[in-house]
Amino acid sequence: MKLHFKLLVPILCLSMLISCTNSSTKNPQVSDESISKSVVLSQKEFQKSIDGKNTDLYILKNKNGVEAAFTNYGARIISLKVPNQHGVQTDIIVGFSSVDQYIQSTEPYFGSTIGRYGNRIAKGKFILDGTTYSLSINNGVNSLHGGKKGFQDVVWDTKQINEQSIAFSYFSKDMEEGYPGNLKVKVIYNLTDANELKISYEATTDKKTVVNLTNHAFFNLNGEGSGTILNHQIQINANFYTPVDSTLIPTGKHEPVADTPFDFRKFSIIGKRVADDHEQLKNGKGYDHNYVLNNPNGNQLNHAASVEGDKSGIIMEVFTIEPGLQFYSGNFMQSKNTFKGGSKDDFRTAFCLETQHFPDSPNQPTFPSTVLNPGMFYNTTSVYKFSIKK
């Protein structure tokens, strides 16, 4: 009998509720700096054979004109076009215009599904039932986002359910990247007529293992190519965060955000305190930390965060049943890659909000467990909701 394993499952459901403005109300004087360039993706550029499997480009559209693009290389989201406060379609996901660019990128995670384990595991080791498992080391002395060839670098099987839903499936073999168990994974994207882009995860295993799936979308709510995200305002529903050492592994403590640069319980500009003289900001080179979310409703969807684009008026709200949220302020973006609109991945021109269980949970007995046993059914759906500033 399959069990619903609710504590383990990270929810990244992107739910979008957008106030669509009639074209007759568009402001013709809108600055080019506040809107993203309109880019038409070429399907040919996403058709490639990798490890004997074919990749492709997939488009979902709803009746309101919201459009999302995906590729099965990494089961990743490439673009998401929603209207800004002037009714102009704005691509709020940064990404590339070809599979080759994703393969060659110095940042492998743009928009991808992350697994088997999102975030870091200390020294690439953990113990289950007395057995020590050694993972690929790919981030200093640690393992990050599933190892050297995580789920972002594999070709997923694809089933286009209809014009608004698509499912990606992957079979991760026992001991792939050092993880035990044959893991069957499915990720379903559904763009509803309520302007919700839902991402649901499913997984089963035949051997005890650890799992922490998430999505690594990089957002700029002013649109790709619009410049820094430091003037976005953010609010995070968390009284505590998990401080990290110099290698970004949690110390095991829950530290209060009060009276620190990590206090976003009320809306604050991202860049206001990012350069403060604080040990944790030095360790992360900015914000790259897990927040311990306030969770008043147990396993129900809870409000995790809200972000407002300062130029676009687009508001993104994040809801999840997960205990944690990784806030990353684009600290390692180095202008080495060119996005689909022609702009570079300049320093802090995108941010991430990854719903998750805590980093290094397999080695932290006081953290919520990420163990998945045979017979359990890993199943979740999560939400990122978009609206327009009134």
PDB file of N, CA, C and O in Angstrom, residues 9-70:
ATOM      1  N   VAL A   9       7.921  16.079   1.104  1.00  0.00           N
ATOM      2  CA  VAL A   9       7.800  16.590  -0.244  1.00  0.00           C
ATOM      3  C   VAL A   9       7.927  18.085  -0.366  1.00  0.00           C
ATOM      4  O   VAL A   9       7.169  18.809   0.229  1.00  0.00           O
ATOM      5  N   PRO A  10       8.904  18.605  -1.164  1.00  0.00           N
ATOM      6  CA  PRO A  10       8.960  20.028  -1.364  1.00  0.00           C
ATOM      7  C   PRO A  10       7.964  20.476  -2.388  1.00  0.00           C
ATOM      8  O   PRO A  10       7.762  19.810  -3.366  1.00  0.00           O
ATOM      9  N   ILE A  11       7.384  21.571  -2.158  1.00  0.00           N
ATOM     10  CA  ILE A  11       6.401  22.081  -3.087  1.00  0.00           C
ATOM     11  C   ILE A  11       6.974  23.257  -3.794  1.00  0.00           C
ATOM     12  O   ILE A  11       7.282  24.196  -3.178  1.00  0.00           O
ATOM     13  N   LEU A  12       7.069  23.109  -5.053  1.00  0.00           N
ATOM     14  CA  LEU A  12       7.289  24.350  -5.785  1.00  0.00           C
ATOM     15  C   LEU A  12       6.120  24.442  -6.725  1.00  0.00           C
ATOM     16  O   LEU A  12       6.165  23.940  -7.764  1.00  0.00           O
ATOM     17  N   CYS A  13       5.030  24.926  -6.461  1.00  0.00           N
ATOM     18  CA  CYS A  13       3.958  25.096  -7.392  1.00  0.00           C
ATOM     19  C   CYS A  13       3.979  26.519  -7.768  1.00  0.00           C
ATOM     20  O   CYS A  13       3.937  27.314  -6.890  1.00  0.00           O
ATOM     21  N   LEU A  14       4.059  26.787  -8.979  1.00  0.00           N
ATOM     22  CA  LEU A  14       4.025  28.166  -9.385  1.00  0.00           C
ATOM     23  C   LEU A  14       2.585  28.457  -9.692  1.00  0.00           C
ATOM     24  O   LEU A  14       2.068  27.928 -10.627  1.00  0.00           O
ATOM     25  N   SER A  15       1.911  29.258  -8.857  1.00  0.00           N
ATOM     26  CA  SER A  15       0.537  29.573  -9.148  1.00  0.00           C
ATOM     27  C   SER A  15       0.477  31.024  -9.488  1.00  0.00           C
ATOM     28  O   SER A  15       1.002  31.816  -8.785  1.00  0.00           O
ATOM     29  N   MET A  16      -0.134  31.324 -10.581  1.00  0.00           N
ATOM     30  CA  MET A  16      -0.114  32.679 -11.021  1.00  0.00           C
ATOM     31  C   MET A  16      -1.495  33.241 -11.182  1.00  0.00           C
ATOM     32  O   MET A  16      -2.272  32.718 -11.922  1.00  0.00           O
ATOM     33  N   LEU A  17      -1.756  34.306 -10.437  1.00  0.00           N
ATOM     34  CA  LEU A  17      -3.026  35.010 -10.586  1.00  0.00           C
ATOM     35  C   LEU A  17      -2.677  36.391 -11.058  1.00  0.00           C
ATOM     36  O   LEU A  17      -2.143  37.178 -10.323  1.00  0.00           O
ATOM     37  N   ILE A  18      -2.980  36.677 -12.318  1.00  0.00           N
ATOM     38  CA  ILE A  18      -2.506  37.888 -12.944  1.00  0.00           C
ATOM     39  C   ILE A  18      -3.670  38.753 -13.352  1.00  0.00           C
ATOM     40  O   ILE A  18      -4.605  38.272 -13.965  1.00  0.00           O
ATOM     41  N   SER A  19      -3.612  40.022 -13.014  1.00  0.00           N
ATOM     42  CA  SER A  19      -4.628  40.970 -13.458  1.00  0.00           C
ATOM     43  C   SER A  19      -4.280  41.397 -14.862  1.00  0.00           C
ATOM     44  O   SER A  19      -3.367  42.166 -15.072  1.00  0.00           O
ATOM     45  N   CYS A  20      -4.967  40.841 -15.825  1.00  0.00           N
ATOM     46  CA  CYS A  20      -4.654  41.108 -17.222  1.00  0.00           C
ATOM     47  C   CYS A  20      -5.326  42.402 -17.651  1.00  0.00           C
ATOM     48  O   CYS A  20      -6.538  42.520 -17.608  1.00  0.00           O
ATOM     49  N   THR A  21      -4.542  43.362 -18.091  1.00  0.00           N
ATOM     50  CA  THR A  21      -5.057  44.652 -18.508  1.00  0.00           C
ATOM     51  C   THR A  21      -5.376  44.629 -19.985  1.00  0.00           C
ATOM     52  O   THR A  21      -4.609  44.121 -20.787  1.00  0.00           O
ATOM     53  N   ASN A  22      -6.512  45.204 -20.351  1.00  0.00           N
ATOM     54  CA  ASN A  22      -6.898  45.281 -21.753  1.00  0.00           C
ATOM     55  C   ASN A  22      -5.881  46.095 -22.520  1.00  0.00           C
ATOM     56  O   ASN A  22      -5.325  47.063 -22.025  1.00  0.00           O
ATOM     57  N   SER A  23      -5.611  45.693 -23.771  1.00  0.00           N
ATOM     58  CA  SER A  23      -4.584  46.351 -24.574  1.00  0.00           C
ATOM     59  C   SER A  23      -4.859  47.824 -24.772  1.00  0.00           C
ATOM     60  O   SER A  23      -3.945  48.615 -24.989  1.00  0.00           O
ATOM     61  N   SER A  24      -6.099  48.217 -24.692  1.00  0.00           N
ATOM     62  CA  SER A  24      -6.424  49.623 -24.902  1.00  0.00           C
ATOM     63  C   SER A  24      -5.943  50.498 -23.756  1.00  0.00           C
ATOM     64  O   SER A  24      -5.853  51.709 -23.892  1.00  0.00           O
ATOM     65  N   THR A  25      -5.564  49.873 -22.619  1.00  0.00           N
ATOM     66  CA  THR A  25      -5.100  50.644 -21.481  1.00  0.00           C
ATOM     67  C   THR A  25      -3.586  50.674 -21.377  1.00  0.00           C
ATOM     68  O   THR A  25      -3.036  51.218 -20.446  1.00  0.00           O
ATOM     69  N   LYS A  26      -2.892  50.050 -22.329  1.00  0.00           N
ATOM     70  CA  LYS A  26      -1.437  50.041 -22.282  1.00  0.00           C
ATOM     71  C   LYS A  26      -0.889  51.461 -22.413  1.00  0.00           C
ATOM     72  O   LYS A  26      -1.391  52.277 -23.171  1.00  0.00           O
ATOM     73  N   ASN A  27       0.170  51.707 -21.679  1.00  0.00           N
ATOM     74  CA  ASN A  27       0.814  53.008 -21.718  1.00  0.00           C
ATOM     75  C   ASN A  27       1.884  53.010 -22.792  1.00  0.00           C
ATOM     76  O   ASN A  27       2.894  52.325 -22.659  1.00  0.00           O
ATOM     77  N   PRO A  28       1.754  53.793 -23.862  1.00  0.00           N
ATOM     78  CA  PRO A  28       2.736  53.779 -24.932  1.00  0.00           C
ATOM     79  C   PRO A  28       4.060  54.398 -24.522  1.00  0.00           C
ATOM     80  O   PRO A  28       5.049  54.298 -25.239  1.00  0.00           O
ATOM     81  N   GLN A  29       4.105  55.060 -23.352  1.00  0.00           N
ATOM     82  CA  GLN A  29       5.326  55.720 -22.923  1.00  0.00           C
ATOM     83  C   GLN A  29       6.153  54.858 -21.968  1.00  0.00           C
ATOM     84  O   GLN A  29       7.107  55.344 -21.362  1.00  0.00           O
ATOM     85  N   VAL A  30       5.769  53.575 -21.809  1.00  0.00           N
ATOM     86  CA  VAL A  30       6.495  52.706 -20.895  1.00  0.00           C
ATOM     87  C   VAL A  30       7.960  52.625 -21.297  1.00  0.00           C
ATOM     88  O   VAL A  30       8.286  52.404 -22.457  1.00  0.00           O
ATOM     89  N   SER A  31       8.861  52.795 -20.318  1.00  0.00           N
ATOM     90  CA  SER A  31      10.292  52.735 -20.606  1.00  0.00           C
ATOM     91  C   SER A  31      10.709  51.329 -20.986  1.00  0.00           C
ATOM     92  O   SER A  31      10.244  50.350 -20.410  1.00  0.00           O
ATOM     93  N   ASP A  32      11.632  51.215 -21.942  1.00  0.00           N
ATOM     94  CA  ASP A  32      12.149  49.905 -22.335  1.00  0.00           C
ATOM     95  C   ASP A  32      12.850  49.231 -21.165  1.00  0.00           C
ATOM     96  O   ASP A  32      13.005  48.010 -21.143  1.00  0.00           O
ATOM     97  N   GLU A  33      13.316  50.016 -20.189  1.00  0.00           N
ATOM     98  CA  GLU A  33      14.018  49.449 -19.050  1.00  0.00           C
ATOM     99  C   GLU A  33      13.090  48.648 -18.152  1.00  0.00           C
ATOM    100  O   GLU A  33      13.527  47.821 -17.373  1.00  0.00           O
ATOM    101  N   SER A  34      11.794  48.920 -18.250  1.00  0.00           N
ATOM    102  CA  SER A  34      10.852  48.281 -17.331  1.00  0.00           C
ATOM    103  C   SER A  34      10.146  47.078 -17.926  1.00  0.00           C
ATOM    104  O   SER A  34       9.347  46.442 -17.273  1.00  0.00           O
ATOM    105  N   ILE A  35      10.428  46.757 -19.175  1.00  0.00           N
ATOM    106  CA  ILE A  35       9.784  45.607 -19.798  1.00  0.00           C
ATOM    107  C   ILE A  35      10.831  44.715 -20.435  1.00  0.00           C
ATOM    108  O   ILE A  35      11.914  45.155 -20.803  1.00  0.00           O
ATOM    109  N   SER A  36      10.538  43.435 -20.536  1.00  0.00           N
ATOM    110  CA  SER A  36      11.482  42.530 -21.164  1.00  0.00           C
ATOM    111  C   SER A  36      11.260  42.499 -22.668  1.00  0.00           C
ATOM    112  O   SER A  36      10.158  42.736 -23.153  1.00  0.00           O
ATOM    113  N   LYS A  37      12.311  42.209 -23.378  1.00  0.00           N
ATOM    114  CA  LYS A  37      12.200  42.110 -24.824  1.00  0.00           C
ATOM    115  C   LYS A  37      11.351  40.899 -25.193  1.00  0.00           C
ATOM    116  O   LYS A  37      11.379  39.876 -24.525  1.00  0.00           O
ATOM    117  N   SER A  38      10.597  41.045 -26.283  1.00  0.00           N
ATOM    118  CA  SER A  38       9.788  39.930 -26.757  1.00  0.00           C
ATOM    119  C   SER A  38      10.679  38.989 -27.557  1.00  0.00           C
ATOM    120  O   SER A  38      11.243  39.377 -28.577  1.00  0.00           O
ATOM    121  N   VAL A  39      10.829  37.773 -27.079  1.00  0.00           N
ATOM    122  CA  VAL A  39      11.704  36.798 -27.725  1.00  0.00           C
ATOM    123  C   VAL A  39      10.873  35.602 -28.162  1.00  0.00           C
ATOM    124  O   VAL A  39      10.144  35.011 -27.358  1.00  0.00           O
ATOM    125  N   VAL A  40      10.962  35.256 -29.427  1.00  0.00           N
ATOM    126  CA  VAL A  40      10.289  34.069 -29.945  1.00  0.00           C
ATOM    127  C   VAL A  40      11.307  32.939 -29.982  1.00  0.00           C
ATOM    128  O   VAL A  40      12.330  33.029 -30.658  1.00  0.00           O
ATOM    129  N   LEU A  41      11.040  31.889 -29.212  1.00  0.00           N
ATOM    130  CA  LEU A  41      11.961  30.763 -29.150  1.00  0.00           C
ATOM    131  C   LEU A  41      11.807  29.871 -30.376  1.00  0.00           C
ATOM    132  O   LEU A  41      10.698  29.667 -30.875  1.00  0.00           O
ATOM    133  N   SER A  42      12.922  29.340 -30.860  1.00  0.00           N
ATOM    134  CA  SER A  42      12.928  28.445 -32.012  1.00  0.00           C
ATOM    135  C   SER A  42      12.941  26.997 -31.537  1.00  0.00           C
ATOM    136  O   SER A  42      13.839  26.584 -30.792  1.00  0.00           O
ATOM    137  N   GLN A  43      11.952  26.219 -31.967  1.00  0.00           N
ATOM    138  CA  GLN A  43      11.904  24.821 -31.565  1.00  0.00           C
ATOM    139  C   GLN A  43      13.142  24.065 -32.029  1.00  0.00           C
ATOM    140  O   GLN A  43      13.660  23.209 -31.307  1.00  0.00           O
ATOM    141  N   LYS A  44      13.648  24.400 -33.204  1.00  0.00           N
ATOM    142  CA  LYS A  44      14.831  23.728 -33.751  1.00  0.00           C
ATOM    143  C   LYS A  44      16.016  23.827 -32.806  1.00  0.00           C
ATOM    144  O   LYS A  44      16.822  22.892 -32.689  1.00  0.00           O
ATOM    145  N   GLU A  45      16.153  24.968 -32.116  1.00  0.00           N
ATOM    146  CA  GLU A  45      17.286  25.184 -31.215  1.00  0.00           C
ATOM    147  C   GLU A  45      17.206  24.315 -29.958  1.00  0.00           C
ATOM    148  O   GLU A  45      18.180  24.221 -29.212  1.00  0.00           O
ATOM    149  N   PHE A  46      16.054  23.697 -29.737  1.00  0.00           N
ATOM    150  CA  PHE A  46      15.897  22.837 -28.564  1.00  0.00           C
ATOM    151  C   PHE A  46      15.812  21.359 -28.943  1.00  0.00           C
ATOM    152  O   PHE A  46      15.570  20.511 -28.074  1.00  0.00           O
ATOM    153  N   GLN A  47      16.037  21.041 -30.210  1.00  0.00           N
ATOM    154  CA  GLN A  47      15.991  19.655 -30.662  1.00  0.00           C
ATOM    155  C   GLN A  47      17.412  19.127 -30.811  1.00  0.00           C
ATOM    156  O   GLN A  47      18.170  19.560 -31.674  1.00  0.00           O
ATOM    157  N   LYS A  48      17.752  18.198 -29.941  1.00  0.00           N
ATOM    158  CA  LYS A  48      19.116  17.674 -29.890  1.00  0.00           C
ATOM    159  C   LYS A  48      19.074  16.269 -29.304  1.00  0.00           C
ATOM    160  O   LYS A  48      18.155  15.931 -28.538  1.00  0.00           O
ATOM    161  N   SER A  49      20.030  15.442 -29.655  1.00  0.00           N
ATOM    162  CA  SER A  49      20.152  14.110 -29.075  1.00  0.00           C
ATOM    163  C   SER A  49      21.244  14.135 -28.009  1.00  0.00           C
ATOM    164  O   SER A  49      22.382  14.507 -28.279  1.00  0.00           O
ATOM    165  N   ILE A  50      20.870  13.768 -26.785  1.00  0.00           N
ATOM    166  CA  ILE A  50      21.800  13.744 -25.664  1.00  0.00           C
ATOM    167  C   ILE A  50      21.695  12.384 -24.986  1.00  0.00           C
ATOM    168  O   ILE A  50      20.608  11.971 -24.577  1.00  0.00           O
ATOM    169  N   ASP A  51      22.811  11.682 -24.891  1.00  0.00           N
ATOM    170  CA  ASP A  51      22.823  10.345 -24.279  1.00  0.00           C
ATOM    171  C   ASP A  51      21.770   9.428 -24.905  1.00  0.00           C
ATOM    172  O   ASP A  51      21.120   8.628 -24.214  1.00  0.00           O
ATOM    173  N   GLY A  52      21.566   9.580 -26.219  1.00  0.00           N
ATOM    174  CA  GLY A  52      20.644   8.714 -26.946  1.00  0.00           C
ATOM    175  C   GLY A  52      19.177   9.094 -26.810  1.00  0.00           C
ATOM    176  O   GLY A  52      18.303   8.358 -27.291  1.00  0.00           O
ATOM    177  N   LYS A  53      18.886  10.228 -26.184  1.00  0.00           N
ATOM    178  CA  LYS A  53      17.502  10.671 -26.018  1.00  0.00           C
ATOM    179  C   LYS A  53      17.338  12.059 -26.630  1.00  0.00           C
ATOM    180  O   LYS A  53      18.260  12.878 -26.603  1.00  0.00           O
ATOM    181  N   ASN A  54      16.154  12.323 -27.170  1.00  0.00           N
ATOM    182  CA  ASN A  54      15.908  13.584 -27.878  1.00  0.00           C
ATOM    183  C   ASN A  54      15.298  14.641 -26.958  1.00  0.00           C
ATOM    184  O   ASN A  54      14.415  14.356 -26.162  1.00  0.00           O
ATOM    185  N   THR A  55      15.792  15.857 -27.139  1.00  0.00           N
ATOM    186  CA  THR A  55      15.229  16.988 -26.410  1.00  0.00           C
ATOM    187  C   THR A  55      14.324  17.794 -27.329  1.00  0.00           C
ATOM    188  O   THR A  55      14.400  17.690 -28.553  1.00  0.00           O
ATOM    189  N   ASP A  56      13.485  18.639 -26.734  1.00  0.00           N
ATOM    190  CA  ASP A  56      12.571  19.446 -27.540  1.00  0.00           C
ATOM    191  C   ASP A  56      12.098  20.651 -26.723  1.00  0.00           C
ATOM    192  O   ASP A  56      12.410  20.786 -25.536  1.00  0.00           O
ATOM    193  N   LEU A  57      11.335  21.503 -27.383  1.00  0.00           N
ATOM    194  CA  LEU A  57      10.737  22.684 -26.782  1.00  0.00           C
ATOM    195  C   LEU A  57       9.235  22.470 -26.665  1.00  0.00           C
ATOM    196  O   LEU A  57       8.600  21.952 -27.588  1.00  0.00           O
ATOM    197  N   TYR A  58       8.666  22.875 -25.533  1.00  0.00           N
ATOM    198  CA  TYR A  58       7.234  22.692 -25.289  1.00  0.00           C
ATOM    199  C   TYR A  58       6.633  23.999 -24.766  1.00  0.00           C
ATOM    200  O   TYR A  58       7.228  24.664 -23.914  1.00  0.00           O
ATOM    201  N   ILE A  59       5.456  24.343 -25.281  1.00  0.00           N
ATOM    202  CA  ILE A  59       4.791  25.582 -24.907  1.00  0.00           C
ATOM    203  C   ILE A  59       3.426  25.282 -24.311  1.00  0.00           C
ATOM    204  O   ILE A  59       2.651  24.503 -24.863  1.00  0.00           O
ATOM    205  N   LEU A  60       3.141  25.890 -23.172  1.00  0.00           N
ATOM    206  CA  LEU A  60       1.812  25.836 -22.583  1.00  0.00           C
ATOM    207  C   LEU A  60       1.194  27.228 -22.651  1.00  0.00           C
ATOM    208  O   LEU A  60       1.865  28.228 -22.392  1.00  0.00           O
ATOM    209  N   LYS A  61      -0.088  27.279 -22.994  1.00  0.00           N
ATOM    210  CA  LYS A  61      -0.816  28.548 -23.043  1.00  0.00           C
ATOM    211  C   LYS A  61      -2.190  28.360 -22.414  1.00  0.00           C
ATOM    212  O   LYS A  61      -2.813  27.317 -22.577  1.00  0.00           O
ATOM    213  N   ASN A  62      -2.656  29.384 -21.734  1.00  0.00           N
ATOM    214  CA  ASN A  62      -4.026  29.331 -21.244  1.00  0.00           C
ATOM    215  C   ASN A  62      -4.886  30.330 -22.008  1.00  0.00           C
ATOM    216  O   ASN A  62      -4.406  31.047 -22.887  1.00  0.00           O
ATOM    217  N   LYS A  63      -6.159  30.396 -21.674  1.00  0.00           N
ATOM    218  CA  LYS A  63      -7.079  31.230 -22.447  1.00  0.00           C
ATOM    219  C   LYS A  63      -6.855  32.722 -22.230  1.00  0.00           C
ATOM    220  O   LYS A  63      -7.372  33.550 -22.973  1.00  0.00           O
ATOM    221  N   ASN A  64      -6.050  33.066 -21.212  1.00  0.00           N
ATOM    222  CA  ASN A  64      -5.787  34.466 -20.900  1.00  0.00           C
ATOM    223  C   ASN A  64      -4.525  35.007 -21.558  1.00  0.00           C
ATOM    224  O   ASN A  64      -4.169  36.166 -21.341  1.00  0.00           O
ATOM    225  N   GLY A  65      -3.830  34.159 -22.313  1.00  0.00           N
ATOM    226  CA  GLY A  65      -2.634  34.607 -22.997  1.00  0.00           C
ATOM    227  C   GLY A  65      -1.344  34.451 -22.218  1.00  0.00           C
ATOM    228  O   GLY A  65      -0.272  34.824 -22.692  1.00  0.00           O
ATOM    229  N   VAL A  66      -1.422  33.898 -21.003  1.00  0.00           N
ATOM    230  CA  VAL A  66      -0.207  33.591 -20.249  1.00  0.00           C
ATOM    231  C   VAL A  66       0.484  32.416 -20.926  1.00  0.00           C
ATOM    232  O   VAL A  66      -0.165  31.443 -21.323  1.00  0.00           O
ATOM    233  N   GLU A  67       1.791  32.500 -21.078  1.00  0.00           N
ATOM    234  CA  GLU A  67       2.533  31.489 -21.838  1.00  0.00           C
ATOM    235  C   GLU A  67       3.776  31.060 -21.073  1.00  0.00           C
ATOM    236  O   GLU A  67       4.521  31.883 -20.548  1.00  0.00           O
ATOM    237  N   ALA A  68       3.992  29.747 -21.022  1.00  0.00           N
ATOM    238  CA  ALA A  68       5.170  29.186 -20.371  1.00  0.00           C
ATOM    239  C   ALA A  68       5.862  28.229 -21.329  1.00  0.00           C
ATOM    240  O   ALA A  68       5.203  27.469 -22.040  1.00  0.00           O
ATOM    241  N   ALA A  69       7.197  28.278 -21.349  1.00  0.00           N
ATOM    242  CA  ALA A  69       7.990  27.418 -22.237  1.00  0.00           C
ATOM    243  C   ALA A  69       8.892  26.509 -21.408  1.00  0.00           C
ATOM    244  O   ALA A  69       9.437  26.928 -20.375  1.00  0.00           O
ATOM    245  N   PHE A  70       9.054  25.268 -21.880  1.00  0.00           N
ATOM    246  CA  PHE A  70       9.821  24.257 -21.157  1.00  0.00           C
ATOM    247  C   PHE A  70      10.673  23.456 -22.130  1.00  0.00           C
ATOM    248  O   PHE A  70      10.402  23.401 -23.327  1.00  0.00           O
TER     249      PHE A  70
END
